[in-house]
mmCIF file of N, CA and C in Angstrom:
data_model
loop_
_atom_site.group_PDB
_atom_site.id
_atom_site.type_symbol
_atom_site.label_atom_id
_atom_site.label_comp_id
_atom_site.label_asym_id
_atom_site.label_seq_id
_atom_site.Cartn_x
_atom_site.Cartn_y
_atom_site.Cartn_z
ATOM 1 N N MET A 1 79.491 116.881 129.554
ATOM 2 C CA MET A 1 80.098 115.930 128.663
ATOM 3 C C MET A 1 79.487 116.111 127.276
ATOM 4 N N SER A 2 80.338 116.016 126.238
ATOM 5 C CA SER A 2 79.884 116.127 124.857
ATOM 6 C C SER A 2 79.945 114.771 124.184
ATOM 7 N N THR A 3 79.083 114.564 123.225
ATOM 8 C CA THR A 3 79.065 113.328 122.456
ATOM 9 C C THR A 3 79.286 113.670 120.991
ATOM 10 N N LEU A 4 80.237 113.012 120.360
ATOM 11 C CA LEU A 4 80.515 113.180 118.947
ATOM 12 C C LEU A 4 80.064 111.917 118.235
ATOM 13 N N LYS A 5 79.187 112.062 117.255
ATOM 14 C CA LYS A 5 78.719 110.919 116.477
ATOM 15 C C LYS A 5 79.006 111.197 115.010
ATOM 16 N N ALA A 6 79.590 110.218 114.328
ATOM 17 C CA ALA A 6 79.917 110.384 112.909
ATOM 18 C C ALA A 6 79.968 109.025 112.246
ATOM 19 N N ASP A 7 79.573 108.967 110.991
ATOM 20 C CA ASP A 7 79.682 107.734 110.214
ATOM 21 C C ASP A 7 81.023 107.665 109.496
ATOM 22 N N THR A 8 81.546 108.835 109.081
ATOM 23 C CA THR A 8 82.805 108.877 108.357
ATOM 24 C C THR A 8 83.593 110.101 108.792
ATOM 25 N N ILE A 9 84.867 109.909 109.059
ATOM 26 C CA ILE A 9 85.756 111.027 109.351
ATOM 27 C C ILE A 9 86.882 110.990 108.325
ATOM 28 N N GLN A 10 87.094 112.131 107.644
ATOM 29 C CA GLN A 10 88.135 112.235 106.633
ATOM 30 C C GLN A 10 89.032 113.422 106.945
ATOM 31 N N SER A 11 90.222 113.411 106.328
ATOM 32 C CA SER A 11 91.090 114.573 106.425
ATOM 33 C C SER A 11 90.484 115.702 105.594
ATOM 34 N N THR A 12 91.016 116.898 105.710
ATOM 35 C CA THR A 12 90.489 118.027 104.950
ATOM 36 C C THR A 12 90.647 117.841 103.447
ATOM 37 N N SER A 13 91.597 116.990 103.040
ATOM 38 C CA SER A 13 91.771 116.717 101.611
ATOM 39 C C SER A 13 90.912 115.549 101.137
ATOM 40 N N GLY A 14 90.137 114.937 102.053
ATOM 41 C CA GLY A 14 89.243 113.852 101.662
ATOM 42 C C GLY A 14 89.806 112.461 101.876
ATOM 43 N N GLY A 15 91.049 112.357 102.342
ATOM 44 C CA GLY A 15 91.671 111.054 102.576
ATOM 45 C C GLY A 15 91.455 110.568 103.994
ATOM 46 N N ALA A 16 92.248 109.598 104.374
ATOM 47 C CA ALA A 16 92.155 109.027 105.720
ATOM 48 C C ALA A 16 92.578 110.055 106.763
ATOM 49 N N ALA A 17 91.856 110.099 107.869
ATOM 50 C CA ALA A 17 92.201 111.002 108.968
ATOM 51 C C ALA A 17 93.421 110.456 109.707
ATOM 52 N N THR A 18 94.300 111.338 110.138
ATOM 53 C CA THR A 18 95.501 110.944 110.858
ATOM 54 C C THR A 18 95.202 110.841 112.348
ATOM 55 N N LEU A 19 95.591 109.731 112.954
ATOM 56 C CA LEU A 19 95.459 109.573 114.398
ATOM 57 C C LEU A 19 96.684 110.192 115.059
ATOM 58 N N THR A 20 96.489 110.919 116.131
ATOM 59 C CA THR A 20 97.621 111.506 116.831
ATOM 60 C C THR A 20 97.760 110.860 118.201
ATOM 61 N N LYS A 21 98.997 110.697 118.632
ATOM 62 C CA LYS A 21 99.346 110.110 119.929
ATOM 63 C C LYS A 21 98.834 108.682 120.081
ATOM 64 N N GLN A 22 98.614 108.012 118.979
ATOM 65 C CA GLN A 22 98.259 106.597 119.000
ATOM 66 C C GLN A 22 98.558 106.027 117.616
ATOM 67 N N ASN A 23 98.607 104.735 117.523
ATOM 68 C CA ASN A 23 98.909 104.106 116.246
ATOM 69 C C ASN A 23 97.946 102.949 116.037
ATOM 70 N N GLY A 24 96.898 103.189 115.304
ATOM 71 C CA GLY A 24 95.904 102.159 115.025
ATOM 72 C C GLY A 24 96.268 101.361 113.789
ATOM 73 N N ALA A 25 95.517 100.304 113.553
ATOM 74 C CA ALA A 25 95.725 99.482 112.366
ATOM 75 C C ALA A 25 95.469 100.320 111.120
ATOM 76 N N LYS A 26 96.378 100.231 110.159
ATOM 77 C CA LYS A 26 96.224 100.948 108.898
ATOM 78 C C LYS A 26 95.861 100.000 107.755
ATOM 79 N N ALA A 27 95.995 98.701 108.006
ATOM 80 C CA ALA A 27 95.575 97.697 107.025
ATOM 81 C C ALA A 27 95.376 96.387 107.755
ATOM 82 N N PHE A 28 94.350 95.653 107.372
ATOM 83 C CA PHE A 28 94.177 94.297 107.870
ATOM 84 C C PHE A 28 93.266 93.543 106.926
ATOM 85 N N THR A 29 93.322 92.228 106.993
ATOM 86 C CA THR A 29 92.407 91.398 106.226
ATOM 87 C C THR A 29 92.238 90.058 106.913
ATOM 88 N N PHE A 30 91.132 89.452 106.662
ATOM 89 C CA PHE A 30 90.929 88.034 106.914
ATOM 90 C C PHE A 30 90.473 87.492 105.583
ATOM 91 N N SER A 31 91.313 86.729 104.931
ATOM 92 C CA SER A 31 91.029 86.302 103.566
ATOM 93 C C SER A 31 89.891 85.295 103.522
ATOM 94 N N GLY A 32 89.263 85.255 102.381
ATOM 95 C CA GLY A 32 88.244 84.242 102.127
ATOM 96 C C GLY A 32 88.910 82.963 101.660
ATOM 97 N N ASP A 33 88.257 82.231 100.784
ATOM 98 C CA ASP A 33 88.796 80.958 100.314
ATOM 99 C C ASP A 33 89.959 81.116 99.352
ATOM 100 N N ASP A 34 90.143 82.305 98.803
ATOM 101 C CA ASP A 34 91.304 82.558 97.960
ATOM 102 C C ASP A 34 91.765 83.990 98.209
ATOM 103 N N ALA A 35 92.877 84.387 97.610
ATOM 104 C CA ALA A 35 93.466 85.691 97.904
ATOM 105 C C ALA A 35 92.628 86.851 97.407
ATOM 106 N N SER A 36 91.728 86.625 96.451
ATOM 107 C CA SER A 36 90.961 87.734 95.887
ATOM 108 C C SER A 36 89.649 87.983 96.615
ATOM 109 N N SER A 37 89.305 87.148 97.600
ATOM 110 C CA SER A 37 88.077 87.391 98.362
ATOM 111 C C SER A 37 88.439 87.672 99.812
ATOM 112 N N PHE A 38 87.729 88.616 100.407
ATOM 113 C CA PHE A 38 88.038 89.049 101.764
ATOM 114 C C PHE A 38 86.780 88.948 102.611
ATOM 115 N N ALA A 39 86.897 88.296 103.748
ATOM 116 C CA ALA A 39 85.781 88.262 104.687
ATOM 117 C C ALA A 39 85.631 89.644 105.319
ATOM 118 N N VAL A 40 86.718 90.251 105.724
ATOM 119 C CA VAL A 40 86.766 91.627 106.226
ATOM 120 C C VAL A 40 88.106 92.214 105.806
ATOM 121 N N ASN A 41 88.148 93.529 105.626
ATOM 122 C CA ASN A 41 89.433 94.134 105.294
ATOM 123 C C ASN A 41 89.404 95.629 105.546
ATOM 124 N N LEU A 42 90.590 96.199 105.637
ATOM 125 C CA LEU A 42 90.798 97.632 105.738
ATOM 126 C C LEU A 42 92.006 97.968 104.876
ATOM 127 N N ASN A 43 91.850 98.904 103.954
ATOM 128 C CA ASN A 43 92.940 99.394 103.112
ATOM 129 C C ASN A 43 93.492 98.315 102.171
ATOM 130 N N ILE A 44 92.675 97.363 101.762
ATOM 131 C CA ILE A 44 93.093 96.333 100.810
ATOM 132 C C ILE A 44 92.256 96.506 99.546
ATOM 133 N N SER A 45 92.926 96.739 98.407
ATOM 134 C CA SER A 45 92.197 96.951 97.154
ATOM 135 C C SER A 45 92.007 95.671 96.356
ATOM 136 N N SER A 46 92.959 94.749 96.454
ATOM 137 C CA SER A 46 92.856 93.506 95.685
ATOM 138 C C SER A 46 93.845 92.480 96.222
ATOM 139 N N GLY A 47 93.645 91.239 95.839
ATOM 140 C CA GLY A 47 94.546 90.162 96.224
ATOM 141 C C GLY A 47 94.866 89.290 95.028
ATOM 142 N N ILE A 48 96.045 88.709 95.030
ATOM 143 C CA ILE A 48 96.499 87.855 93.930
ATOM 144 C C ILE A 48 96.979 86.536 94.514
ATOM 145 N N ASP A 49 96.523 85.432 93.954
ATOM 146 C CA ASP A 49 97.005 84.112 94.331
ATOM 147 C C ASP A 49 98.156 83.777 93.391
ATOM 148 N N GLU A 50 99.377 83.782 93.917
ATOM 149 C CA GLU A 50 100.582 83.571 93.121
ATOM 150 C C GLU A 50 100.964 82.101 92.989
ATOM 151 N N GLY A 51 100.234 81.216 93.638
ATOM 152 C CA GLY A 51 100.560 79.789 93.631
ATOM 153 C C GLY A 51 100.269 79.210 95.007
ATOM 154 N N THR A 52 100.638 77.972 95.209
ATOM 155 C CA THR A 52 100.352 77.290 96.472
ATOM 156 C C THR A 52 100.946 78.052 97.653
ATOM 157 N N GLY A 53 100.076 78.544 98.531
ATOM 158 C CA GLY A 53 100.507 79.221 99.739
ATOM 159 C C GLY A 53 101.226 80.536 99.533
ATOM 160 N N ASP A 54 101.050 81.175 98.403
ATOM 161 C CA ASP A 54 101.780 82.392 98.055
ATOM 162 C C ASP A 54 100.779 83.452 97.597
ATOM 163 N N TYR A 55 100.649 84.529 98.375
ATOM 164 C CA TYR A 55 99.633 85.530 98.119
ATOM 165 C C TYR A 55 100.234 86.932 98.138
ATOM 166 N N ILE A 56 99.650 87.831 97.349
ATOM 167 C CA ILE A 56 99.991 89.251 97.394
ATOM 168 C C ILE A 56 98.703 90.024 97.606
ATOM 169 N N HIS A 57 98.717 90.956 98.565
ATOM 170 C CA HIS A 57 97.575 91.822 98.837
ATOM 171 C C HIS A 57 98.008 93.261 98.562
ATOM 172 N N ASN A 58 97.268 93.954 97.709
ATOM 173 C CA ASN A 58 97.579 95.333 97.337
ATOM 174 C C ASN A 58 96.808 96.305 98.221
ATOM 175 N N PHE A 59 97.473 97.397 98.609
ATOM 176 C CA PHE A 59 96.861 98.393 99.483
ATOM 177 C C PHE A 59 96.117 99.445 98.678
ATOM 178 N N THR A 60 95.029 99.938 99.222
ATOM 179 C CA THR A 60 94.307 101.061 98.641
ATOM 180 C C THR A 60 95.125 102.334 98.816
ATOM 181 N N ASN A 61 95.691 102.528 100.013
ATOM 182 C CA ASN A 61 96.542 103.676 100.326
ATOM 183 C C ASN A 61 97.926 103.161 100.707
ATOM 184 N N ALA A 62 98.959 103.720 100.085
ATOM 185 C CA ALA A 62 100.332 103.270 100.315
ATOM 186 C C ALA A 62 100.825 103.664 101.704
ATOM 187 N N PHE A 63 101.775 102.887 102.215
ATOM 188 C CA PHE A 63 102.461 103.207 103.459
ATOM 189 C C PHE A 63 103.650 104.115 103.166
ATOM 190 N N SER A 64 104.179 104.769 104.200
ATOM 191 C CA SER A 64 105.298 105.697 104.020
ATOM 192 C C SER A 64 106.591 104.966 103.671
ATOM 193 N N THR A 65 106.736 103.716 104.114
ATOM 194 C CA THR A 65 107.894 102.887 103.776
ATOM 195 C C THR A 65 107.379 101.474 103.508
ATOM 196 N N SER A 66 108.259 100.610 103.054
ATOM 197 C CA SER A 66 107.895 99.209 102.863
ATOM 198 C C SER A 66 107.393 98.642 104.186
ATOM 199 N N VAL A 67 106.328 97.860 104.160
ATOM 200 C CA VAL A 67 105.731 97.387 105.409
ATOM 201 C C VAL A 67 106.624 96.419 106.168
ATOM 202 N N ASP A 68 107.714 95.943 105.576
ATOM 203 C CA ASP A 68 108.654 95.110 106.319
ATOM 204 C C ASP A 68 109.825 95.936 106.852
ATOM 205 N N GLU A 69 109.746 97.270 106.733
ATOM 206 C CA GLU A 69 110.785 98.170 107.236
ATOM 207 C C GLU A 69 110.148 99.211 108.143
ATOM 208 N N GLY A 70 110.012 98.910 109.396
ATOM 209 C CA GLY A 70 109.552 99.904 110.349
ATOM 210 C C GLY A 70 108.056 99.948 110.593
ATOM 211 N N GLN A 71 107.287 99.105 109.969
ATOM 212 C CA GLN A 71 105.860 99.036 110.247
ATOM 213 C C GLN A 71 105.640 97.841 111.171
ATOM 214 N N GLY A 72 104.658 97.919 112.042
ATOM 215 C CA GLY A 72 104.320 96.797 112.907
ATOM 216 C C GLY A 72 103.391 95.843 112.166
ATOM 217 N N THR A 73 103.806 94.595 112.001
ATOM 218 C CA THR A 73 102.994 93.639 111.244
ATOM 219 C C THR A 73 102.853 92.335 112.009
ATOM 220 N N GLY A 74 101.802 91.608 111.693
ATOM 221 C CA GLY A 74 101.589 90.279 112.234
ATOM 222 C C GLY A 74 100.698 89.504 111.277
ATOM 223 N N ALA A 75 100.935 88.204 111.143
ATOM 224 C CA ALA A 75 100.156 87.368 110.232
ATOM 225 C C ALA A 75 99.898 86.018 110.875
ATOM 226 N N THR A 76 98.759 85.424 110.543
ATOM 227 C CA THR A 76 98.404 84.115 111.074
ATOM 228 C C THR A 76 97.509 83.383 110.078
ATOM 229 N N CYS A 77 97.353 82.078 110.278
ATOM 230 C CA CYS A 77 96.484 81.249 109.429
ATOM 231 C C CYS A 77 95.289 80.757 110.219
ATOM 232 N N ALA A 78 94.226 80.453 109.500
ATOM 233 C CA ALA A 78 93.084 79.771 110.095
ATOM 234 C C ALA A 78 93.455 78.296 110.224
ATOM 235 N N GLY A 79 93.236 77.712 111.353
ATOM 236 C CA GLY A 79 93.618 76.316 111.562
ATOM 237 C C GLY A 79 94.918 76.234 112.335
ATOM 238 N N GLY A 80 95.054 75.233 113.169
ATOM 239 C CA GLY A 80 96.182 75.141 114.065
ATOM 240 C C GLY A 80 97.458 74.570 113.505
ATOM 241 N N ALA A 81 97.440 73.943 112.354
ATOM 242 C CA ALA A 81 98.629 73.256 111.857
ATOM 243 C C ALA A 81 99.352 74.026 110.765
ATOM 244 N N ARG A 82 99.012 75.308 110.591
ATOM 245 C CA ARG A 82 99.640 76.115 109.540
ATOM 246 C C ARG A 82 100.076 77.457 110.095
ATOM 247 N N GLY A 83 101.039 78.053 109.443
ATOM 248 C CA GLY A 83 101.527 79.366 109.829
ATOM 249 C C GLY A 83 101.587 80.281 108.628
ATOM 250 N N ALA A 84 101.668 81.577 108.902
ATOM 251 C CA ALA A 84 101.782 82.585 107.846
ATOM 252 C C ALA A 84 102.967 83.475 108.157
ATOM 253 N N ARG A 85 103.640 83.923 107.118
ATOM 254 C CA ARG A 85 104.756 84.845 107.301
ATOM 255 C C ARG A 85 104.776 85.853 106.168
ATOM 256 N N ILE A 86 105.431 86.961 106.412
ATOM 257 C CA ILE A 86 105.538 88.006 105.402
ATOM 258 C C ILE A 86 106.649 87.634 104.435
ATOM 259 N N ALA A 87 106.332 87.658 103.158
ATOM 260 C CA ALA A 87 107.307 87.354 102.108
ATOM 261 C C ALA A 87 107.969 88.662 101.705
ATOM 262 N N THR A 88 109.146 88.937 102.250
ATOM 263 C CA THR A 88 109.772 90.235 102.034
ATOM 264 C C THR A 88 110.093 90.518 100.567
ATOM 265 N N SER A 89 110.285 89.500 99.751
ATOM 266 C CA SER A 89 110.594 89.742 98.337
ATOM 267 C C SER A 89 109.402 90.336 97.591
ATOM 268 N N ASP A 90 108.182 90.126 98.083
ATOM 269 C CA ASP A 90 106.979 90.655 97.433
ATOM 270 C C ASP A 90 106.369 91.815 98.203
ATOM 271 N N THR A 91 107.043 92.322 99.230
ATOM 272 C CA THR A 91 106.477 93.338 100.102
ATOM 273 C C THR A 91 107.091 94.704 99.812
ATOM 274 N N THR A 92 106.217 95.701 99.621
ATOM 275 C CA THR A 92 106.630 97.071 99.320
ATOM 276 C C THR A 92 105.770 98.018 100.155
ATOM 277 N N SER A 93 105.755 99.283 99.807
ATOM 278 C CA SER A 93 104.870 100.232 100.490
ATOM 279 C C SER A 93 103.446 100.151 99.940
ATOM 280 N N THR A 94 103.254 99.449 98.824
ATOM 281 C CA THR A 94 101.927 99.368 98.203
ATOM 282 C C THR A 94 101.338 97.960 98.199
ATOM 283 N N ALA A 95 102.075 96.979 98.691
ATOM 284 C CA ALA A 95 101.589 95.588 98.700
ATOM 285 C C ALA A 95 102.332 94.778 99.750
ATOM 286 N N ILE A 96 101.666 93.723 100.214
ATOM 287 C CA ILE A 96 102.312 92.792 101.147
ATOM 288 C C ILE A 96 102.211 91.386 100.579
ATOM 289 N N GLY A 97 103.326 90.670 100.639
ATOM 290 C CA GLY A 97 103.346 89.262 100.252
ATOM 291 C C GLY A 97 103.185 88.402 101.496
ATOM 292 N N ILE A 98 102.310 87.421 101.433
ATOM 293 C CA ILE A 98 102.083 86.495 102.538
ATOM 294 C C ILE A 98 102.304 85.081 102.025
ATOM 295 N N GLN A 99 103.060 84.281 102.779
ATOM 296 C CA GLN A 99 103.225 82.865 102.466
ATOM 297 C C GLN A 99 102.661 82.054 103.614
ATOM 298 N N THR A 100 101.873 81.024 103.274
ATOM 299 C CA THR A 100 101.295 80.142 104.283
ATOM 300 C C THR A 100 101.896 78.755 104.105
ATOM 301 N N GLU A 101 102.179 78.093 105.233
ATOM 302 C CA GLU A 101 102.868 76.805 105.161
ATOM 303 C C GLU A 101 102.413 75.883 106.285
ATOM 304 N N ASN A 102 102.659 74.590 106.076
ATOM 305 C CA ASN A 102 102.386 73.572 107.089
ATOM 306 C C ASN A 102 103.479 73.608 108.148
ATOM 307 N N PHE A 103 103.098 73.522 109.417
ATOM 308 C CA PHE A 103 104.096 73.440 110.476
ATOM 309 C C PHE A 103 104.851 72.117 110.411
ATOM 310 N N SER A 104 104.189 71.059 110.004
ATOM 311 C CA SER A 104 104.790 69.721 110.053
ATOM 312 C C SER A 104 105.999 69.566 109.136
ATOM 313 N N ASP A 105 105.927 70.140 107.918
ATOM 314 C CA ASP A 105 107.030 69.942 106.985
ATOM 315 C C ASP A 105 107.570 71.233 106.373
ATOM 316 N N GLY A 106 106.966 72.381 106.697
ATOM 317 C CA GLY A 106 107.433 73.657 106.165
ATOM 318 C C GLY A 106 107.064 73.907 104.719
ATOM 319 N N ALA A 107 106.297 72.996 104.107
ATOM 320 C CA ALA A 107 105.907 73.145 102.701
ATOM 321 C C ALA A 107 104.779 74.172 102.573
ATOM 322 N N ASN A 108 104.820 74.961 101.500
ATOM 323 C CA ASN A 108 103.743 75.900 101.237
ATOM 324 C C ASN A 108 102.422 75.162 101.132
ATOM 325 N N ALA A 109 101.356 75.754 101.692
ATOM 326 C CA ALA A 109 100.025 75.169 101.659
ATOM 327 C C ALA A 109 99.004 76.289 101.557
ATOM 328 N N ASP A 110 98.004 76.118 100.714
ATOM 329 C CA ASP A 110 96.934 77.114 100.628
ATOM 330 C C ASP A 110 96.196 77.169 101.950
ATOM 331 N N SER A 111 95.920 78.381 102.424
ATOM 332 C CA SER A 111 95.230 78.532 103.698
ATOM 333 C C SER A 111 94.589 79.910 103.787
ATOM 334 N N ARG A 112 93.421 79.959 104.410
ATOM 335 C CA ARG A 112 92.857 81.249 104.763
ATOM 336 C C ARG A 112 93.798 81.880 105.776
ATOM 337 N N HIS A 113 93.996 83.165 105.682
ATOM 338 C CA HIS A 113 94.970 83.830 106.542
ATOM 339 C C HIS A 113 94.514 85.251 106.864
ATOM 340 N N SER A 114 95.167 85.821 107.852
ATOM 341 C CA SER A 114 94.881 87.206 108.217
ATOM 342 C C SER A 114 96.178 87.897 108.583
ATOM 343 N N PHE A 115 96.154 89.219 108.492
ATOM 344 C CA PHE A 115 97.296 90.015 108.932
ATOM 345 C C PHE A 115 96.815 91.388 109.346
ATOM 346 N N VAL A 116 97.641 92.077 110.111
ATOM 347 C CA VAL A 116 97.371 93.448 110.517
ATOM 348 C C VAL A 116 98.670 94.229 110.397
ATOM 349 N N ILE A 117 98.562 95.489 109.979
ATOM 350 C CA ILE A 117 99.734 96.347 109.840
ATOM 351 C C ILE A 117 99.438 97.672 110.537
ATOM 352 N N CYS A 118 100.313 98.059 111.432
ATOM 353 C CA CYS A 118 100.238 99.366 112.084
ATOM 354 C C CYS A 118 101.435 100.158 111.607
ATOM 355 N N GLY A 119 101.239 101.396 111.237
ATOM 356 C CA GLY A 119 102.334 102.219 110.752
ATOM 357 C C GLY A 119 101.819 103.509 110.187
ATOM 358 N N ASP A 120 102.625 104.160 109.383
ATOM 359 C CA ASP A 120 102.263 105.453 108.813
ATOM 360 C C ASP A 120 101.952 105.330 107.328
ATOM 361 N N LEU A 121 100.837 105.896 106.937
ATOM 362 C CA LEU A 121 100.488 105.954 105.527
ATOM 363 C C LEU A 121 101.254 107.101 104.870
ATOM 364 N N ALA A 122 101.469 106.959 103.571
ATOM 365 C CA ALA A 122 102.208 107.987 102.819
ATOM 366 C C ALA A 122 101.415 109.272 102.737
#
């Protein structure tokens, strides 16, 4: 049996290594108290707070298509009384729009949130 140990694996051009025969997460975040702070993240370069419950997260590496077209995505909020959804009007191959809202009345509400995206990078 062989053991491979590495701290960083890159493609020959220095970018992200391509996974074959599997599809791992290509972007994820768990936001901090606002859209510009991240508790943990992968492939997120910055975040913008667009207003109450309205956030945009920019990717470090672009996806091959818009993340709402053929990419596997999921979003959720911290706390049981709120939900998160992808805002397709703000979502492209280089950014994702997230809206957070109260379950009780559907009104936008600021909330810590997380999402994960599986798909192909450009």
